[in-house]
Short mmCIF file of C-alpha atoms in Angstrom, two decimals:
data_model
loop_
_atom_site.label_atom_id
_atom_site.label_comp_id
_atom_site.label_asym_id
_atom_site.label_seq_id
_atom_site.Cartn_x
_atom_site.Cartn_y
_atom_site.Cartn_z
CA MET A 1 -102.05 -73.02 -83.53
CA CYS A 2 -99.81 -71.20 -85.92
CA LYS A 3 -97.15 -68.84 -85.02
CA ASP A 4 -98.77 -65.59 -85.79
CA GLN A 5 -101.61 -66.45 -83.83
CA GLY A 6 -99.51 -67.38 -80.74
CA VAL A 7 -97.69 -64.11 -81.07
CA VAL A 8 -100.90 -62.15 -81.18
CA GLY A 9 -102.01 -64.21 -77.98
CA GLU A 10 -98.91 -63.66 -76.06
CA GLN A 11 -98.96 -59.77 -76.59
CA TRP A 12 -102.77 -59.75 -75.48
CA LEU A 13 -101.85 -61.62 -72.01
CA GLU A 14 -98.92 -59.20 -71.49
CA SER A 15 -99.14 -56.98 -68.44
CA VAL A 16 -97.46 -54.12 -70.11
CA HIS A 17 -99.42 -52.22 -72.27
CA THR A 18 -99.33 -48.32 -73.81
CA CYS A 19 -100.93 -45.79 -72.31
CA PHE A 20 -103.24 -43.89 -75.20
CA VAL A 21 -102.70 -40.51 -73.80
CA CYS A 22 -99.06 -40.26 -72.58
CA LYS A 23 -97.74 -43.12 -74.77
CA LYS A 24 -95.61 -44.75 -72.44
CA ARG A 25 -95.55 -48.54 -71.85
CA SER A 26 -96.25 -49.69 -68.30
CA GLU A 27 -97.93 -52.24 -65.94
CA ASP A 28 -99.74 -49.56 -63.95
CA VAL A 29 -102.45 -48.78 -66.96
CA ARG A 30 -105.99 -49.90 -66.91
CA ARG A 31 -108.28 -50.88 -69.90
CA CYS A 32 -111.18 -49.15 -70.35
CA MET A 33 -114.17 -51.13 -69.59
CA ILE A 34 -116.19 -50.83 -73.14
CA PRO A 35 -115.75 -54.26 -74.53
CA VAL A 36 -114.82 -53.17 -77.84
CA CYS A 37 -112.41 -50.29 -77.14
CA GLY A 38 -109.34 -52.01 -76.02
CA LYS A 39 -107.51 -48.73 -75.12
CA PHE A 40 -105.26 -48.48 -72.05
CA TYR A 41 -104.46 -45.44 -69.52
CA HIS A 42 -102.78 -44.21 -66.47
CA GLY A 43 -105.47 -43.46 -63.94
CA GLU A 44 -103.99 -39.97 -63.90
CA CYS A 45 -103.63 -39.40 -67.85
CA ILE A 46 -107.34 -40.40 -68.22
CA ALA A 47 -108.53 -38.49 -65.34
CA ASN A 48 -107.85 -35.17 -67.54
CA TYR A 49 -110.62 -35.88 -69.61
CA ALA A 50 -113.71 -34.90 -68.40
CA PRO A 51 -116.18 -37.25 -70.13
CA THR A 52 -114.24 -40.10 -68.45
CA ALA A 53 -116.74 -41.93 -66.11
CA PRO A 54 -116.70 -44.82 -63.46
CA VAL A 55 -118.32 -48.10 -64.47
CA ASN A 56 -118.17 -50.59 -61.82
CA ARG A 57 -114.45 -51.22 -60.73
CA GLY A 58 -113.32 -49.55 -64.01
CA PHE A 59 -114.07 -46.69 -66.14
CA ARG A 60 -115.55 -45.75 -69.59
CA CYS A 61 -112.96 -43.75 -71.32
CA SER A 62 -113.72 -40.39 -72.92
CA ILE A 63 -113.65 -41.64 -76.58
CA HIS A 64 -117.06 -43.09 -76.07
CA VAL A 65 -118.60 -39.67 -75.58
CA CYS A 66 -119.15 -36.59 -77.79
CA LEU A 67 -117.37 -33.78 -76.02
CA THR A 68 -119.27 -30.94 -77.55
CA CYS A 69 -122.69 -32.52 -76.40
CA PHE A 70 -120.73 -33.47 -72.79
CA ILE A 71 -120.09 -29.84 -72.41
CA ALA A 72 -123.51 -28.94 -73.39
CA SER A 73 -125.36 -31.78 -71.05
CA PRO A 74 -123.17 -33.99 -69.15
CA ASN A 75 -126.10 -36.08 -67.79
CA SER A 76 -127.74 -36.50 -71.04
CA SER A 77 -127.88 -40.03 -72.40
CA SER A 78 -127.51 -38.86 -76.13
CA ILE A 79 -123.79 -37.94 -75.36
CA SER A 80 -122.81 -41.85 -76.18
CA LYS A 81 -125.41 -42.45 -78.67
CA GLY A 82 -124.97 -41.98 -82.48
CA ARG A 83 -121.99 -42.17 -84.55
CA LEU A 84 -118.69 -41.08 -83.15
CA VAL A 85 -115.38 -39.58 -85.08
CA ARG A 86 -112.57 -40.25 -82.55
CA CYS A 87 -109.25 -38.48 -82.51
CA VAL A 88 -106.09 -41.06 -83.72
CA ARG A 89 -103.85 -39.18 -81.23
CA CYS A 90 -105.99 -38.79 -77.96
CA PRO A 91 -109.35 -39.95 -76.19
CA VAL A 92 -111.76 -37.08 -77.86
CA ALA A 93 -114.76 -38.07 -79.76
CA TYR A 94 -117.46 -35.95 -81.38
CA HIS A 95 -120.58 -36.94 -83.00
CA ALA A 96 -119.91 -36.95 -86.79
CA THR A 97 -121.78 -33.93 -87.65
CA ASP A 98 -121.07 -30.12 -88.40
CA LEU A 99 -123.06 -29.44 -85.21
CA CYS A 100 -120.92 -31.30 -82.72
CA MET A 101 -117.46 -31.61 -84.38
CA ALA A 102 -114.97 -28.86 -83.42
CA ALA A 103 -113.55 -26.49 -86.05
CA GLY A 104 -110.03 -27.20 -87.08
CA CYS A 105 -110.61 -31.08 -86.88
CA VAL A 106 -108.90 -32.79 -89.85
CA VAL A 107 -111.10 -35.74 -90.99
CA LEU A 108 -108.86 -38.75 -91.84
CA SER A 109 -111.82 -41.21 -92.25
CA ASN A 110 -115.65 -41.79 -91.60
CA ASN A 111 -114.69 -42.61 -88.14
CA SER A 112 -111.17 -40.92 -87.32
CA ILE A 113 -110.04 -37.45 -86.75
CA ILE A 114 -107.26 -35.65 -85.63
CA CYS A 115 -109.01 -33.06 -83.31
CA PRO A 116 -107.60 -29.52 -83.00
CA ASN A 117 -105.67 -30.07 -79.79
CA HIS A 118 -103.01 -31.18 -82.13
CA PHE A 119 -102.96 -28.21 -84.53
CA THR A 120 -99.56 -26.15 -84.22
CA PRO A 121 -99.52 -22.91 -85.94
CA ARG A 122 -96.42 -22.10 -88.34
CA ARG A 123 -95.06 -18.78 -87.77
CA GLY A 124 -95.38 -16.65 -90.69
CA VAL A 125 -98.36 -18.62 -92.16
CA LYS A 126 -100.99 -15.61 -92.30
CA ASN A 127 -103.83 -18.02 -91.82
CA HIS A 128 -102.53 -19.89 -88.50
CA GLU A 129 -102.86 -16.24 -86.60
CA HIS A 130 -105.43 -16.02 -84.20
CA VAL A 131 -108.33 -13.59 -84.20
CA ASN A 132 -109.72 -11.90 -81.02
CA VAL A 133 -113.46 -10.76 -81.53
CA SER A 134 -115.76 -9.20 -78.95
CA TRP A 135 -118.81 -11.17 -80.37
CA CYS A 136 -119.99 -14.86 -80.45
CA PHE A 137 -119.29 -16.43 -84.25
CA VAL A 138 -122.30 -19.03 -83.46
CA CYS A 139 -125.19 -16.37 -82.59
CA THR A 140 -123.34 -13.38 -83.86
CA GLU A 141 -124.57 -11.72 -80.78
CA GLY A 142 -123.26 -9.69 -77.73
CA LYS A 143 -120.19 -7.76 -76.88
CA THR A 144 -118.70 -10.60 -75.17
CA PRO A 145 -118.68 -14.39 -76.27
CA HIS A 146 -120.74 -17.00 -74.06
CA SER A 147 -117.49 -18.38 -72.23
CA THR A 148 -114.83 -15.94 -71.91
CA ASN A 149 -114.17 -11.73 -72.25
CA THR A 150 -112.14 -12.27 -75.46
CA LEU A 151 -112.92 -15.27 -77.88
CA ARG A 152 -109.74 -16.69 -79.58
CA ILE A 153 -110.29 -18.22 -83.05
CA PHE A 154 -107.47 -19.83 -84.88
CA ILE A 155 -107.93 -19.74 -88.43
CA PHE A 156 -107.49 -23.22 -90.09
CA PHE A 157 -108.15 -22.78 -93.43
CA GLU A 158 -105.96 -22.02 -96.42
CA ILE A 159 -106.60 -18.52 -98.06
CA GLN A 160 -106.23 -18.32 -101.73
#
């Protein structure tokens, strides 16, 4: 066996791994049960992501489920079907369509994004301010949006 293969093998066998959420190395992390995933998490870190589901003695992390579809219908079988784009910074994923992907996602490649949870508005940049409206951007109806009394929208595009 060559040295490079030995190093990879030794790292895989280590019991200390980095949590994908908090980025801390620990022995207390558990691996997602999806065979091709390879992500490790502290129980309390991954528990904050609703789409995480128990599987046998482990769990399926939220990166294998479209967050938009999960919110709309948590028990639907379509939440994990189809091509997903995944955030490279946290366990959030969406179907790779305009209907599912959240506004403000930065597309890095055909399967990788940075989700809007990582957007930091800059002071003094006009298009980074929020807009309060009394109607729904999706259906353009109503005095109140579907989920709250006031809808807060961040503007993520450059104004020319």
